[in-house]
Structure formats: structure tokens, C-alpha cells
Amino acid sequence: MREDLSFVDRLHRDLGGVRWAEPAEIRARARRRSRRTATLAATAVLAVLSGSGYLAAARSGTPAPPAPPVAAVPATAAAGPAEIPWEAMLSARDVRLKTDVQISEAGLGEAVRVDPVLEACGRERGVPSATAATSRYSRSQTLLRPAVDGVAPPVLTQDVYRIDPTQSRLLFGTVALLLDACAKWEIRGSGQLGGGTVPTVTQHRWERPVSGFAGDESVLLRHVSLAPVSVADGRTLAKLPPVEATLVVRVGDLVTVITTGPDTLQADGTRPGPGLSQADLEGLGRTAAGRLCVAADPRC
């Protein structure tokens, strides 16, 4: 927990002016897809300029050693008997928003991560087994927006895990416990104000607007975080972060976790506009469940 809080402190100091940095960077630290998230800006620039090859760049523009190149998702790819094929993943056509670049990777023996910030709250409040389920195989992808001024935030990220079916009840039960324990949570940290460092507090809350809308089991989570404020006088130190939504859907022995990027959601979740509404998210969950059917055990 101390490590998580010190990380938030650094984020407040270094990225206080970036309205989506706090949740995105905490997720990047906690998830295996951190390497992809850290390369988003460089990926977008190089994809636009050359259409191939990607280099890593650290957050906030700090130079970093080159990472292994990450290729865009191919049209087809071979998969082993228990691996997760490309056909089980969402495609750019499934998302109502325009996307430009798709980045993917596969893994073995990964912990199933739903929301690392929520899990940090759960550890502080004594929720057992916050990361109980471990996958046998997994595959992840990030869909990026078209680059504007060299910046291409993610539209969404998706992880698909193949887990022991007996763990599925434990996974969704743990999510329910976390939501009950962490409806509201405060993170204490520090930030820059008036040329000095001041203690801050950031309010977080999680909501569960709907469940059981797709697959064998499903839940939609909304993560609302307020801007950090000075403990002394309540002054705000940064812009209001965007609301994040996370879909967790299970079909057979496959579980997918889909998390929205900055500005992916509509402001109030219902009005017409370029963002995704709650109805859009539920439809995306059903589409994701349908795609999992091709590789789930048992099949749909």
C-alpha cells in the first residue's frame, strides 16, 4: 500500500496538470500492459510517420532505453490448443469510436487484474484475495485514437484470461466484496501549490450500475475520482480526471476485462455524442462475450 501511495505522490508532483494521468498511470504500474501504455505517444507518432516499428518512451516525455518493437495486430495468427486466438478479441469495428492503431501481446500465468486502484483500497480495508485468480493463458490489446499533435490516448484496453472455471465464482465474488468495501476511498499524498509542496487528498468512489448483461457472468464498474485538493485549505491542484468504466465478462473458462481510456465515455452516460454511453458499454460487453465463444471451454 505504501508503494502505491508513494507512486500517487510522484504523479501529483509530475503530472498534476494532466487530467487523465493519475488513473492511467496507476493502471500502467499495476498491469502487465504497462509497457504498452508507456509507449502510446511514441507509438502514435511513429505509426503516423512510418506505418511500422515502435519505440518506447517514458511518461512525461522523458527519454528511455528502446524497448522491443511491438507489432500491430496481424489479420491472422496461429494459436496453440489452450492459447487465446485473435478471433476471441474485440476488433476496431466493434467500437463505435474511431481507432487508428492496435497493439497486442500474449502472456502466461498472469494474475487477473480488474482495477488495481480498487484492489489497493481492498488491501487497505482487509478484503481477502484481491487478486485471487491466476490465468493459464492471456492476451491483451490496446486500441488507440488517431494521433493529434503527436498524442494518441487509448480508446480502450482489453485483457482476456483463460482461468480454471472453479476460480470464476471467486473472482466475481471478490469484485463484489471490493465494491462493498470501497464505495468511497481517500488517497493521501502531496502536490505542488504556490511554489511549495503541500499535503493533498484525492477522493475515489466505485459504482456498479449493472450486472448480468452478457455471457455467463458480467459486471460494469464505474470509477469516479475527484481532483486532488490541499488538505489545508481545500484548493484544487489539478483538473478533474475523467470517469473510467471497466467491463468484466466471463464465458466458460475465459474472462475479459475491458477498460475505457480518457474521453471514451460520454459526460453523463446517456446523451447523444461521440463518446460511449452505458448502453454502448453493455452492447460492447455482449459483443465481447460473443467473441469469447469461439475459444471458451465449454463453447457457447
Coordinates of N, CA and C in Angstrom, one line a residue, residues 15 17 19 33 55-56 64 74 96 99 102 116 123 130 154 162 165 168 193 201 223 226 233 236 243 246 292-293:
L15 N 2.7 15.1 -12.8 CA 1.6 15.1 -13.8 C 0.4 15.8 -13.3
G17 N -0.9 18.5 -13.9 CA -1.7 19.2 -15.0 C -2.3 18.4 -16.0
R19 N -5.1 15.7 -17.0 CA -6.3 15.4 -16.3 C -6.6 13.9 -16.2
R33 N 0.2 -4.6 -19.0 CA 0.2 -3.8 -20.2 C 0.9 -2.5 -20.0
L55 N 8.9 2.5 -30.9 CA 10.0 2.6 -29.8 C 9.3 3.0 -28.6
A56 N 9.9 2.7 -27.4 CA 9.3 3.0 -26.1 C 9.8 4.4 -25.7
A64 N 13.9 7.2 -22.7 CA 14.0 5.9 -22.1 C 14.7 5.0 -23.1
P74 N -1.8 -8.6 -36.5 CA -2.0 -9.2 -37.8 C -3.4 -9.6 -38.1
R96 N -17.6 1.9 -31.4 CA -18.3 3.0 -32.2 C -17.3 4.2 -32.4
T99 N -10.7 4.4 -34.3 CA -9.4 4.0 -33.7 C -8.4 3.9 -34.9
Q102 N -3.6 -0.5 -33.3 CA -4.0 -1.6 -32.4 C -2.7 -2.3 -31.9
P116 N -6.6 -2.2 -10.4 CA -5.6 -2.2 -9.4 C -5.8 -1.1 -8.3
R123 N -7.0 -4.0 -0.2 CA -5.9 -4.4 0.7 C -5.9 -3.6 2.0
A130 N -7.6 -10.2 -3.0 CA -8.0 -9.2 -4.0 C -7.5 -9.5 -5.4
P154 N -5.5 6.1 -25.4 CA -6.2 4.8 -25.7 C -7.7 5.0 -25.7
R162 N -7.6 -17.0 -19.7 CA -8.1 -18.4 -19.6 C -7.8 -18.8 -18.2
P165 N -12.2 -22.8 -14.3 CA -13.6 -22.5 -14.1 C -14.0 -22.4 -12.7
S168 N -13.8 -18.8 -11.2 CA -14.7 -17.7 -11.7 C -15.6 -17.2 -10.6
L193 N 1.8 23.5 -4.9 CA 0.9 24.6 -4.9 C 1.7 25.8 -4.4
V201 N -5.4 15.3 -0.6 CA -6.2 14.2 -0.5 C -7.0 14.1 -1.8
H223 N -15.5 4.0 -12.2 CA -14.5 4.6 -11.2 C -14.5 6.1 -11.4
L226 N -12.0 12.3 -8.0 CA -12.0 13.8 -8.0 C -10.6 14.3 -8.1
D233 N -6.4 24.0 2.9 CA -7.4 25.0 2.5 C -8.4 24.5 1.4
T236 N -7.9 23.2 -5.2 CA -7.7 22.1 -6.2 C -6.4 22.3 -6.8
V243 N -14.1 10.0 -15.8 CA -14.6 8.8 -15.3 C -14.1 7.6 -16.1
T246 N -15.1 -0.1 -16.4 CA -14.5 -1.4 -16.6 C -15.5 -2.4 -16.7
L292 N -15.8 -14.3 -27.3 CA -15.2 -15.3 -26.5 C -15.7 -16.7 -26.7
C293 N -16.9 -16.8 -27.3 CA -17.5 -18.2 -27.5 C -16.6 -19.0 -28.4

